[in-house]
Short mmCIF file of C-alpha atoms in Angstrom, two decimals:
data_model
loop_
_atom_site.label_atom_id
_atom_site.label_comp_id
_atom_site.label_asym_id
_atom_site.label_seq_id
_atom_site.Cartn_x
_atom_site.Cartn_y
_atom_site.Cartn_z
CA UNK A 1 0.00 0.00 0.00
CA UNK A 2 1.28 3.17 -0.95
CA UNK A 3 0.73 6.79 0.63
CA UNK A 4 -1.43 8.08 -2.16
CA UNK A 5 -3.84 4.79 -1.44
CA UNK A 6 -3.46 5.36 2.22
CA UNK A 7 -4.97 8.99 1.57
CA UNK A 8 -7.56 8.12 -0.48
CA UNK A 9 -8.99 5.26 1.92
CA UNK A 10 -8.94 7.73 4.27
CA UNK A 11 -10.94 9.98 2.19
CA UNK A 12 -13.28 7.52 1.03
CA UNK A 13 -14.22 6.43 4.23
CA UNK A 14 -14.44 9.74 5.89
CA UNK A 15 -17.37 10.35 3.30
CA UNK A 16 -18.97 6.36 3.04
CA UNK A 17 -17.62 4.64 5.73
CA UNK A 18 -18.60 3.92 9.24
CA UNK A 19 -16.36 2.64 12.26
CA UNK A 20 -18.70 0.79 15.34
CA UNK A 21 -18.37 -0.93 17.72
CA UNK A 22 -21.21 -3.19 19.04
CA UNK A 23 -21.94 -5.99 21.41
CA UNK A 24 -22.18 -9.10 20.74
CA UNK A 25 -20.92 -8.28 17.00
CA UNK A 26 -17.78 -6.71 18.11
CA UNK A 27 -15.87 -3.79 16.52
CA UNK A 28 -16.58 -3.31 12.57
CA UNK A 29 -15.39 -1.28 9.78
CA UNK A 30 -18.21 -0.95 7.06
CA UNK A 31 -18.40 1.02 3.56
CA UNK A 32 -21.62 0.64 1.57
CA UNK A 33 -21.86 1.78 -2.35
CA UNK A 34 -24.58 1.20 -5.65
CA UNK A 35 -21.48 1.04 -7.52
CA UNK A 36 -18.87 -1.81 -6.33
CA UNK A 37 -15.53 -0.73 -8.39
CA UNK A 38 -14.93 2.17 -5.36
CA UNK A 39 -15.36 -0.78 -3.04
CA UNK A 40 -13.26 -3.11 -5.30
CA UNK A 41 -10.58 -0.46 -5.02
CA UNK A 42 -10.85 -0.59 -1.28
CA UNK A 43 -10.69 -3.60 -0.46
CA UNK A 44 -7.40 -4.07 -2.56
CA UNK A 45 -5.97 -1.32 -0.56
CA UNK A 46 -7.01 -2.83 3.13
CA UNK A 47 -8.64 -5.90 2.20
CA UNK A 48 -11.69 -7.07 4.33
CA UNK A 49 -14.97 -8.52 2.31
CA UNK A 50 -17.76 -7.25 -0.01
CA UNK A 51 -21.03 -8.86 -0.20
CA UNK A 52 -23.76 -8.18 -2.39
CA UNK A 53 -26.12 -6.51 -4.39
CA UNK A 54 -28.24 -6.16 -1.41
CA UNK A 55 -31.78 -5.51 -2.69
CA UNK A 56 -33.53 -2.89 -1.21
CA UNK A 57 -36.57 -3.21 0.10
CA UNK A 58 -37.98 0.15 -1.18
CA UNK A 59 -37.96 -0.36 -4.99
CA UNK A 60 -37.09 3.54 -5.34
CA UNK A 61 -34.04 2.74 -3.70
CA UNK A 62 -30.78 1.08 -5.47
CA UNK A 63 -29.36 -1.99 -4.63
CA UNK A 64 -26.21 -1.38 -2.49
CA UNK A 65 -22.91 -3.74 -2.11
CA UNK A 66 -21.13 -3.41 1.64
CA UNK A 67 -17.54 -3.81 2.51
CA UNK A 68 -16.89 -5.15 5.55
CA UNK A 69 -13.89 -5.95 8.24
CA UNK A 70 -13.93 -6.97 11.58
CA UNK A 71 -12.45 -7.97 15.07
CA UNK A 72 -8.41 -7.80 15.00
CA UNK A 73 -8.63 -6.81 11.25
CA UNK A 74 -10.92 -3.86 11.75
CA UNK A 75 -9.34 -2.28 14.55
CA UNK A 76 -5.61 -2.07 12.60
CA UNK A 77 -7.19 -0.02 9.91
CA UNK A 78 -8.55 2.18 12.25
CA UNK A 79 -5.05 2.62 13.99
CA UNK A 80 -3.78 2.79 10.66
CA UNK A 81 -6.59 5.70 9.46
CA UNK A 82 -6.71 7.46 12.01
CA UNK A 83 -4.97 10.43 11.98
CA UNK A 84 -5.84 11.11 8.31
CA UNK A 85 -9.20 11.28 9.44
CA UNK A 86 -11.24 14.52 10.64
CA UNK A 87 -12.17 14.96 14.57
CA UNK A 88 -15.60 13.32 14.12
CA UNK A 89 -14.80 10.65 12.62
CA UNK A 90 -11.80 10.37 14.90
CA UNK A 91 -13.99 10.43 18.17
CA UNK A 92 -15.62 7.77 16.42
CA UNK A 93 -12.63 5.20 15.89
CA UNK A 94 -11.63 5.91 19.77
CA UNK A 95 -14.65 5.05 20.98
CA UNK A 96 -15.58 1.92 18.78
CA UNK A 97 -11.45 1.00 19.90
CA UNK A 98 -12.90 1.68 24.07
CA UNK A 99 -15.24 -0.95 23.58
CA UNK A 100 -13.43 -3.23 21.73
CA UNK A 101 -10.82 -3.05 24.16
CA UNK A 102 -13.32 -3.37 27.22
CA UNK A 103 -14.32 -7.08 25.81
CA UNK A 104 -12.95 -10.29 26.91
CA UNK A 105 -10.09 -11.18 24.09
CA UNK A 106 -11.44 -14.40 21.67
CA UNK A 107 -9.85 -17.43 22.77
CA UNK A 108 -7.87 -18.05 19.09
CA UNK A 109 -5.60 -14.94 20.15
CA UNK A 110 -4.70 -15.88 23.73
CA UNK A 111 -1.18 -16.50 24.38
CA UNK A 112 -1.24 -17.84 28.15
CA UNK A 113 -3.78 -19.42 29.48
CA UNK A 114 -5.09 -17.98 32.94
CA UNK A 115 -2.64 -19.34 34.91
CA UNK A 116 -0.23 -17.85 32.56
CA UNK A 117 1.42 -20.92 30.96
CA UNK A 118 2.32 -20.45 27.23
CA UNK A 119 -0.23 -21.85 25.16
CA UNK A 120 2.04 -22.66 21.84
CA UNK A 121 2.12 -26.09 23.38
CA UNK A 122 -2.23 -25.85 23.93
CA UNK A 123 -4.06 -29.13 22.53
CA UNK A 124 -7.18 -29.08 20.90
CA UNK A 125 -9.74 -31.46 22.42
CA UNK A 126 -13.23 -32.34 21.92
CA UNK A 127 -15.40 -31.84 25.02
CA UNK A 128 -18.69 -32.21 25.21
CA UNK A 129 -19.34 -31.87 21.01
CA UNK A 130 -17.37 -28.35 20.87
CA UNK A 131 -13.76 -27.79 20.30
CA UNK A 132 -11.55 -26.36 23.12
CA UNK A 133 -8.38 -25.37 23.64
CA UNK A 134 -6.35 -26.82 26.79
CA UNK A 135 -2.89 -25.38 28.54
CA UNK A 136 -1.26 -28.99 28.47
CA UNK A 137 0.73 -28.08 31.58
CA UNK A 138 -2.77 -27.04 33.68
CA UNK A 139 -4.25 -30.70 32.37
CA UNK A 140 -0.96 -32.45 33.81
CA UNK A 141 -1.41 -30.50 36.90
CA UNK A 142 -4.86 -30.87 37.22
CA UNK A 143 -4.56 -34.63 36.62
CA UNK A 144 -2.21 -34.96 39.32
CA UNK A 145 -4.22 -33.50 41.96
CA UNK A 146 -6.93 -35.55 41.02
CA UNK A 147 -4.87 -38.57 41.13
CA UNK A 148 -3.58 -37.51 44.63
CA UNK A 149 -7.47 -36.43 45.86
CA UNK A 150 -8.29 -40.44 44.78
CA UNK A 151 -5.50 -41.89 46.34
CA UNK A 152 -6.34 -40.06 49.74
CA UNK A 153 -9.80 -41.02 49.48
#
C-alpha cells in the first residue's frame, strides 16, 4: 500500500464509511456503495470482504454492495486511518477501539492461558461436542491432583 492509497482510503471512508463498535458483534469497519468498483478499489488497498447486491426493500431505492472488516482486522485499519481522518470521525474510531478493548479477548488470540502458561504447546480437544483449547501443563497439573485427591480417598 502506498501513501497516495493510504490517503484516499482515508478519504473515502471519511465520506462512506462507518467505524462501530457493538456488542455481541464486536468492533466493525463498514463502507456501503450502488457502484462496487470504489469498493473493489478498497478492499485491494485494506482488504476485508464485499457482499452483495443487497436488494432494497424500497424499490425507489438502489441496490447497495457493503464492505466489511472486523475484530483484529478492523481495529488495525482504524489505527492505521486514524490520523488522516477529521475529529468526528476520529472520536468515532476511539470510541468503537474503548469498547473493543473493554471485551474479553477471543480465545484463538490468547497467548497464556489464565494461569499464565504459554499456550504454543495448547491441545485441541473435543469436550462435550465443541472444540476447546487446553494449557497442556494445567491438564498435567490438574490430573495430578486428582490422582492424589483419589488416592487419599
Amino acid at each position: 500500500m502506498n501513501t497516495n492509497e493510504l490517503y484516499w482510503a482515508a478519504g473515502f471512508m471519511e465520506g462512506e464509511g462507518s467505524f462501530k463498535f457493538q456488542k455481541p458483534g464486536g468492533l466493525a469497519i463498514t463502507a456501503a456503495q450502488v457502484q462496487k468498483q470504489p469498493l473493489d478499489r478498497l478492499q485491494a488497498i485494506l482488504g476485508g470482504s464485499i457482499t452483495g447486491p443487497h436488494l432494497p426493500k424500497n424499490p425507489k431505492h438502489h441496490a447497495q454492495y457493503h464492505w466489511q472488516a472486523s475484530s483484529a482486522r478492523a481495529a488495525g485499519m482504524m489505527m492505521t486511518l486514524f490520523s488522516l481522518l477529521s475529529p468526528k470521525r476520529k472520536e468515532q474510531v476511539r470510541l468503537a477501539l474503548a469498547g473493543w478493548k473493554t471485551t474479553a479477548i477471543h480465545n484463538k488470540y490468547k497467548t497464556h492461558c489464565k494461569n499464565g502458561h504459554p499456550l504454543n504447546t495448547a491441545v485441541i480437544r473435543v469436550e462435550h461436542g465443541k472444540q476447546r483449547r487446553r494449557c497442556v501443563i494445567c491438564a498435567r497439573i490438574a490430573g495430578r491432583e486428582y490422582a492424589r485427591r483419589k488416592a487419599a480417598a
